[in-house]
Amino acid sequence: MEPLFSTSSYGYRPNKNAHQAIEQARTNCWTYAWVIDMDIKGFFDNIDHGLMIRYLRKYTDRKHIITYVKRWLKAPIQLKDGTQIQNDEKGTPQGGVISPLLANIFLHVVIDSWMEQEFPDCPFERYADDMIVHVKNEKYARYVLKQIRERLKDNKLELHPDKTQLVYCNRKGRRKRTPAKVRQFDFLGYSFRSRKVQTKDGKVMFGFSPGISWKSVKRIVSTCRKLGFQRWTHMNIDEIAKVLAPMLRGWLHYYGRFHKTAMDYVFRMINRRIAKWVFNKYKRFKRRKFVSYAQRWLRKVAENYPYIFPHWQHGFTP
């Protein structure tokens, strides 16, 4: 199937990743003024088994492949207490390794190849069931959205009424007055909106670019809150850094790829929690009853040893 898939499909494919989809979306947002931000309602839970097998037969007539896919689709779900829930005639197995491939085959027929044939002038990026479409003007965008909605309805799927929207990509060089209320959207953990960007010649202008989304920020903050590393007073700072380093590197690698400075709030929060650990760890700071003294001490440590935490090495020091 891999050679047949669309170049605009990035999810669960070799040599393709989310960063490539975000990069292509950024490029298209500068060229096209409007975006259709789509959300398929309960996609993995609502794929019709009959349609799935019909579309699979377009690419293979091997009986054993069809048989195994049918068994995978109808496999019951086992809960933690051992009870099983029998699968009905729709949905792919939760967490099944075959589910992403089946989803790509289904959407390749339903959306990808159909879009390339019916609307070749509307580029798009799709990562599994997360998809955005770029359109030149608002009137055409509404028409394309209507056609997509009908196409999905014919295949027993529907767009989420609250999460599907038309977005105006506001940037320098485009008309400022527009009736569009929505001027930003989230895609793969990034928020696309008007931001200050630096051109190749060093000038600063307003462009439509991605940066870490507020949902991703809240998710990282929640993870740190659950860890509660400010209470790990039995460990020294090197041991805490060793535990946190894999997560910090992962966040930096994924969310720091575009507009890294948008992560400033995240790392300020993490630095504050490290300062609270200093406050709880050393009695001399507790006597003063102010975390600010611990923050000053941590600032000096970061100046002398910036390699301790990964985010310090990227300039996000206390």
Short mmCIF file of C-alpha atoms in Angstrom, two decimals:
data_model
loop_
_atom_site.label_atom_id
_atom_site.label_comp_id
_atom_site.label_asym_id
_atom_site.label_seq_id
_atom_site.Cartn_x
_atom_site.Cartn_y
_atom_site.Cartn_z
CA MET A 1 0.00 0.00 0.00
CA GLU A 2 2.83 2.42 0.80
CA PRO A 3 3.63 3.47 -2.82
CA LEU A 4 -0.08 4.14 -3.42
CA PHE A 5 -0.69 6.49 -0.50
CA SER A 6 -0.91 10.23 -1.06
CA THR A 7 2.14 12.42 -0.47
CA SER A 8 -0.16 14.57 1.72
CA SER A 9 -0.63 11.70 4.18
CA TYR A 10 1.97 11.73 6.98
CA GLY A 11 0.64 9.54 9.77
CA TYR A 12 2.14 6.10 10.55
CA ARG A 13 4.22 5.90 7.41
CA PRO A 14 7.95 5.19 6.92
CA ASN A 15 10.16 8.27 6.42
CA LYS A 16 7.24 10.58 7.23
CA ASN A 17 6.51 12.34 10.51
CA ALA A 18 4.45 15.06 12.17
CA HIS A 19 7.14 17.71 11.72
CA GLN A 20 6.97 17.28 7.94
CA ALA A 21 3.19 17.74 8.04
CA ILE A 22 3.55 20.90 10.17
CA GLU A 23 6.25 22.30 7.88
CA GLN A 24 4.07 21.73 4.81
CA ALA A 25 1.07 23.26 6.58
CA ARG A 26 3.13 26.35 7.43
CA THR A 27 4.18 26.74 3.79
CA ASN A 28 0.61 26.36 2.52
CA CYS A 29 -0.76 28.82 5.10
CA TRP A 30 1.48 31.52 3.62
CA THR A 31 0.15 30.80 0.12
CA TYR A 32 -3.54 30.13 0.85
CA ALA A 33 -5.62 32.56 2.93
CA TRP A 34 -8.16 30.06 4.29
CA VAL A 35 -7.98 26.73 6.10
CA ILE A 36 -10.65 24.11 6.70
CA ASP A 37 -9.84 22.69 10.13
CA MET A 38 -11.54 19.28 10.12
CA ASP A 39 -12.34 16.87 12.93
CA ILE A 40 -13.96 13.53 12.07
CA LYS A 41 -16.28 12.60 14.90
CA GLY A 42 -15.15 9.35 16.57
CA PHE A 43 -13.30 8.19 13.48
CA PHE A 44 -11.61 5.05 14.82
CA ASP A 45 -14.83 4.02 16.60
CA ASN A 46 -17.09 4.52 13.58
CA ILE A 47 -15.29 2.97 10.60
CA ASP A 48 -17.87 0.72 8.95
CA HIS A 49 -16.56 -2.86 8.63
CA GLY A 50 -18.39 -3.55 5.37
CA LEU A 51 -16.93 -0.43 3.72
CA MET A 52 -13.49 -1.22 5.14
CA ILE A 53 -13.45 -4.67 3.54
CA ARG A 54 -14.83 -3.29 0.26
CA TYR A 55 -12.05 -0.71 0.03
CA LEU A 56 -9.45 -3.28 1.04
CA ARG A 57 -10.53 -5.50 -1.86
CA LYS A 58 -9.59 -2.68 -4.24
CA TYR A 59 -5.93 -3.43 -3.49
CA THR A 60 -5.78 -7.15 -2.74
CA ASP A 61 -7.68 -10.31 -3.62
CA ARG A 62 -5.73 -12.57 -1.26
CA LYS A 63 -8.28 -14.45 0.82
CA HIS A 64 -6.05 -14.93 3.86
CA ILE A 65 -5.45 -11.16 4.14
CA ILE A 66 -9.20 -10.44 3.95
CA THR A 67 -9.88 -13.18 6.54
CA TYR A 68 -7.36 -11.86 9.05
CA VAL A 69 -8.54 -8.26 8.66
CA LYS A 70 -12.12 -9.40 9.36
CA ARG A 71 -10.93 -11.19 12.49
CA TRP A 72 -8.97 -8.14 13.65
CA LEU A 73 -11.98 -5.89 13.14
CA LYS A 74 -14.32 -8.18 15.08
CA ALA A 75 -11.91 -9.00 17.89
CA PRO A 76 -13.57 -8.40 21.30
CA ILE A 77 -12.20 -5.82 23.72
CA GLN A 78 -10.98 -7.19 27.07
CA LEU A 79 -11.22 -4.91 30.09
CA LYS A 80 -8.87 -4.88 33.08
CA ASP A 81 -11.21 -7.06 35.13
CA GLY A 82 -11.15 -9.75 32.43
CA THR A 83 -14.61 -9.17 31.01
CA GLN A 84 -14.95 -8.88 27.26
CA ILE A 85 -17.01 -6.48 25.16
CA GLN A 86 -18.05 -7.91 21.81
CA ASN A 87 -17.24 -5.61 18.90
CA ASP A 88 -20.12 -4.56 16.63
CA GLU A 89 -20.06 -3.87 12.89
CA LYS A 90 -18.04 -0.68 13.15
CA GLY A 91 -14.78 0.59 14.63
CA THR A 92 -11.19 -0.64 14.62
CA PRO A 93 -9.57 -2.44 17.59
CA GLN A 94 -8.40 0.00 20.28
CA GLY A 95 -4.60 0.06 20.38
CA GLY A 96 -4.33 -2.57 17.64
CA VAL A 97 -1.15 -2.34 15.57
CA ILE A 98 -3.17 -2.85 12.39
CA SER A 99 -5.60 0.02 13.13
CA PRO A 100 -3.43 2.89 11.77
CA LEU A 101 -2.85 1.04 8.48
CA LEU A 102 -6.53 0.22 8.07
CA ALA A 103 -7.38 3.85 8.84
CA ASN A 104 -4.92 5.05 6.20
CA ILE A 105 -6.43 2.69 3.60
CA PHE A 106 -9.96 3.81 4.45
CA LEU A 107 -9.15 7.53 4.32
CA HIS A 108 -7.01 7.11 1.23
CA VAL A 109 -10.12 6.02 -0.65
CA VAL A 110 -12.63 8.26 1.10
CA ILE A 111 -10.64 11.51 1.31
CA ASP A 112 -7.10 11.55 -0.12
CA SER A 113 -7.60 10.23 -3.65
CA TRP A 114 -11.04 11.86 -3.84
CA MET A 115 -9.61 15.29 -2.86
CA GLU A 116 -6.77 14.99 -5.38
CA GLN A 117 -9.30 14.19 -8.11
CA GLU A 118 -12.13 16.60 -7.23
CA PHE A 119 -10.15 19.51 -5.74
CA PRO A 120 -6.59 19.41 -7.09
CA ASP A 121 -6.27 23.15 -6.36
CA CYS A 122 -6.77 22.58 -2.59
CA PRO A 123 -3.66 21.09 -0.96
CA PHE A 124 -4.07 19.36 2.38
CA GLU A 125 -2.15 17.65 5.17
CA ARG A 126 -3.47 14.56 6.93
CA TYR A 127 -2.02 12.73 9.93
CA ALA A 128 -4.29 9.74 10.64
CA ASP A 129 -7.72 11.35 11.19
CA ASP A 130 -6.32 14.84 11.84
CA MET A 131 -6.62 16.87 8.63
CA ILE A 132 -6.54 20.45 7.35
CA VAL A 133 -7.36 21.73 3.83
CA HIS A 134 -6.05 24.98 2.29
CA VAL A 135 -8.34 27.10 0.11
CA LYS A 136 -7.89 30.44 -1.68
CA ASN A 137 -11.08 32.24 -0.58
CA GLU A 138 -13.94 31.91 1.89
CA LYS A 139 -16.72 31.19 -0.62
CA TYR A 140 -14.80 28.32 -2.16
CA ALA A 141 -13.85 27.05 1.32
CA ARG A 142 -17.52 26.77 2.29
CA TYR A 143 -18.25 24.85 -0.90
CA VAL A 144 -15.34 22.44 -0.36
CA LEU A 145 -16.39 21.88 3.24
CA LYS A 146 -19.93 21.09 2.14
CA GLN A 147 -18.66 18.53 -0.38
CA ILE A 148 -16.36 16.91 2.20
CA ARG A 149 -19.24 16.66 4.66
CA GLU A 150 -21.41 14.91 2.06
CA ARG A 151 -18.54 12.60 1.06
CA LEU A 152 -18.06 11.51 4.67
CA LYS A 153 -21.80 11.06 5.14
CA ASP A 154 -21.87 8.69 2.14
CA ASN A 155 -19.21 6.64 3.95
CA LYS A 156 -21.05 6.61 7.31
CA LEU A 157 -18.85 9.23 8.95
CA GLU A 158 -19.49 12.82 10.01
CA LEU A 159 -17.56 15.95 10.91
CA HIS A 160 -17.69 17.15 14.49
CA PRO A 161 -20.04 20.18 14.42
CA ASP A 162 -18.15 22.11 17.12
CA LYS A 163 -14.56 21.25 16.21
CA THR A 164 -14.79 21.77 12.44
CA GLN A 165 -14.23 25.39 11.41
CA LEU A 166 -13.06 27.81 8.73
CA VAL A 167 -9.93 29.73 9.69
CA TYR A 168 -8.56 32.91 8.15
CA CYS A 169 -4.73 32.86 7.99
CA ASN A 170 -4.01 36.48 8.85
CA ARG A 171 -0.51 37.74 8.00
CA LYS A 172 1.24 40.76 6.52
CA GLY A 173 0.26 41.43 2.92
CA ARG A 174 -3.34 40.24 3.29
CA ARG A 175 -6.32 42.50 3.75
CA LYS A 176 -6.86 43.32 7.40
CA ARG A 177 -10.64 43.52 7.37
CA THR A 178 -12.38 40.18 7.06
CA PRO A 179 -15.59 38.81 8.61
CA ALA A 180 -13.76 35.70 9.83
CA LYS A 181 -13.98 35.29 13.61
CA VAL A 182 -11.53 32.38 13.81
CA ARG A 183 -7.93 33.27 13.02
CA GLN A 184 -6.04 30.36 14.52
CA PHE A 185 -6.21 26.55 14.64
CA ASP A 186 -4.44 23.65 16.32
CA PHE A 187 -2.73 20.88 14.38
CA LEU A 188 -0.60 18.06 15.83
CA GLY A 189 0.04 19.84 19.12
CA TYR A 190 0.90 23.17 17.49
CA SER A 191 -1.17 26.33 17.31
CA PHE A 192 -1.09 28.17 13.97
CA ARG A 193 -1.70 31.91 14.29
CA SER A 194 -0.28 35.31 13.38
CA ARG A 195 3.18 35.71 14.97
CA LYS A 196 6.24 37.87 14.62
CA VAL A 197 8.75 36.11 12.35
CA GLN A 198 12.19 37.06 11.13
CA THR A 199 12.88 37.04 7.40
CA LYS A 200 16.11 35.89 5.78
CA ASP A 201 17.34 39.48 5.51
CA GLY A 202 16.84 40.02 9.26
CA LYS A 203 13.60 42.01 9.11
CA VAL A 204 10.71 41.29 11.50
CA MET A 205 7.18 40.92 10.14
CA PHE A 206 3.87 39.29 11.00
CA GLY A 207 3.48 35.83 9.52
CA PHE A 208 1.15 32.88 10.06
CA SER A 209 3.29 30.30 11.84
CA PRO A 210 3.06 27.38 14.29
CA GLY A 211 4.08 27.31 17.94
CA ILE A 212 3.28 25.01 20.84
CA SER A 213 -0.48 25.02 21.49
CA TRP A 214 -2.07 25.96 24.79
CA LYS A 215 -3.51 22.41 25.07
CA SER A 216 0.02 21.00 24.83
CA VAL A 217 1.24 23.50 27.43
CA LYS A 218 -1.50 22.44 29.85
CA ARG A 219 -0.69 18.77 29.23
CA ILE A 220 2.99 19.33 30.09
CA VAL A 221 2.07 21.37 33.19
CA SER A 222 -0.28 18.59 34.30
CA THR A 223 2.45 15.98 33.85
CA CYS A 224 4.87 17.99 36.01
CA ARG A 225 2.20 18.52 38.64
CA LYS A 226 1.53 14.78 38.85
CA LEU A 227 5.26 14.03 39.15
CA GLY A 228 5.59 16.48 42.04
CA PHE A 229 9.38 16.52 41.75
CA GLN A 230 9.54 19.61 43.98
CA ARG A 231 9.02 17.16 46.88
CA TRP A 232 11.88 14.81 45.95
CA THR A 233 14.08 16.17 48.73
CA HIS A 234 15.84 12.80 49.16
CA MET A 235 17.56 13.36 45.79
CA ASN A 236 20.23 15.84 44.73
CA ILE A 237 19.92 18.13 41.71
CA ASP A 238 21.90 15.80 39.41
CA GLU A 239 19.60 12.88 40.23
CA ILE A 240 16.48 14.95 39.56
CA ALA A 241 17.95 16.15 36.25
CA LYS A 242 18.67 12.55 35.27
CA VAL A 243 15.01 11.59 35.83
CA LEU A 244 13.57 14.64 34.07
CA ALA A 245 16.04 14.81 31.18
CA PRO A 246 14.29 12.29 28.84
CA MET A 247 10.96 14.16 29.11
CA LEU A 248 12.56 17.57 28.72
CA ARG A 249 14.49 16.45 25.64
CA GLY A 250 11.33 14.96 24.16
CA TRP A 251 9.35 18.19 24.64
CA LEU A 252 12.21 20.25 23.24
CA HIS A 253 12.61 17.97 20.23
CA TYR A 254 8.93 17.97 19.31
CA TYR A 255 7.56 21.36 20.38
CA GLY A 256 10.80 23.29 19.93
CA ARG A 257 11.05 22.58 16.21
CA PHE A 258 8.95 25.64 15.29
CA HIS A 259 8.95 28.94 17.19
CA LYS A 260 10.88 27.58 20.16
CA THR A 261 10.41 30.80 22.17
CA ALA A 262 6.71 29.89 22.55
CA MET A 263 7.86 27.29 25.08
CA ASP A 264 9.08 29.99 27.46
CA TYR A 265 6.03 29.67 29.74
CA VAL A 266 6.49 25.88 30.04
CA PHE A 267 10.11 26.12 31.12
CA ARG A 268 9.49 29.07 33.44
CA MET A 269 6.97 26.85 35.23
CA ILE A 270 9.47 23.97 35.39
CA ASN A 271 12.17 26.28 36.72
CA ARG A 272 9.79 27.49 39.42
CA ARG A 273 9.16 23.91 40.48
CA ILE A 274 12.91 23.25 40.61
CA ALA A 275 13.26 26.38 42.76
CA LYS A 276 10.55 25.00 45.09
CA TRP A 277 12.61 21.80 45.34
CA VAL A 278 15.63 23.91 46.39
CA PHE A 279 13.42 25.68 48.95
CA ASN A 280 12.21 22.34 50.36
CA LYS A 281 15.62 20.68 50.22
CA TYR A 282 17.81 23.18 52.09
CA LYS A 283 16.94 24.48 55.55
CA ARG A 284 18.67 27.83 55.05
CA PHE A 285 16.04 28.80 52.49
CA LYS A 286 13.17 27.58 54.65
CA ARG A 287 14.26 29.87 57.47
CA ARG A 288 13.89 32.90 55.18
CA LYS A 289 10.39 31.73 54.15
CA PHE A 290 10.75 33.11 50.61
CA VAL A 291 11.16 31.03 47.43
CA SER A 292 12.86 34.01 45.77
CA TYR A 293 16.08 33.27 47.66
CA ALA A 294 16.01 29.73 46.29
CA GLN A 295 15.44 31.13 42.80
CA ARG A 296 18.51 33.34 43.11
CA TRP A 297 20.61 30.36 44.18
CA LEU A 298 19.27 28.29 41.27
CA ARG A 299 20.05 31.15 38.86
CA LYS A 300 23.70 31.09 39.93
CA VAL A 301 23.81 27.30 39.50
CA ALA A 302 22.43 27.67 35.96
CA GLU A 303 25.06 30.29 35.12
CA ASN A 304 27.93 28.05 36.30
CA TYR A 305 26.49 24.68 35.21
CA PRO A 306 24.11 25.26 32.26
CA TYR A 307 24.42 21.63 31.10
CA ILE A 308 22.56 20.11 34.11
CA PHE A 309 19.05 20.40 32.59
CA PRO A 310 18.44 20.11 28.82
CA HIS A 311 16.29 23.25 28.66
CA TRP A 312 19.02 25.30 30.34
CA GLN A 313 21.28 24.44 27.43
CA HIS A 314 18.74 26.05 25.08
CA GLY A 315 18.62 29.32 27.00
CA PHE A 316 15.58 28.65 29.21
CA THR A 317 17.46 29.36 32.43
CA PRO A 318 15.86 30.52 35.73
#
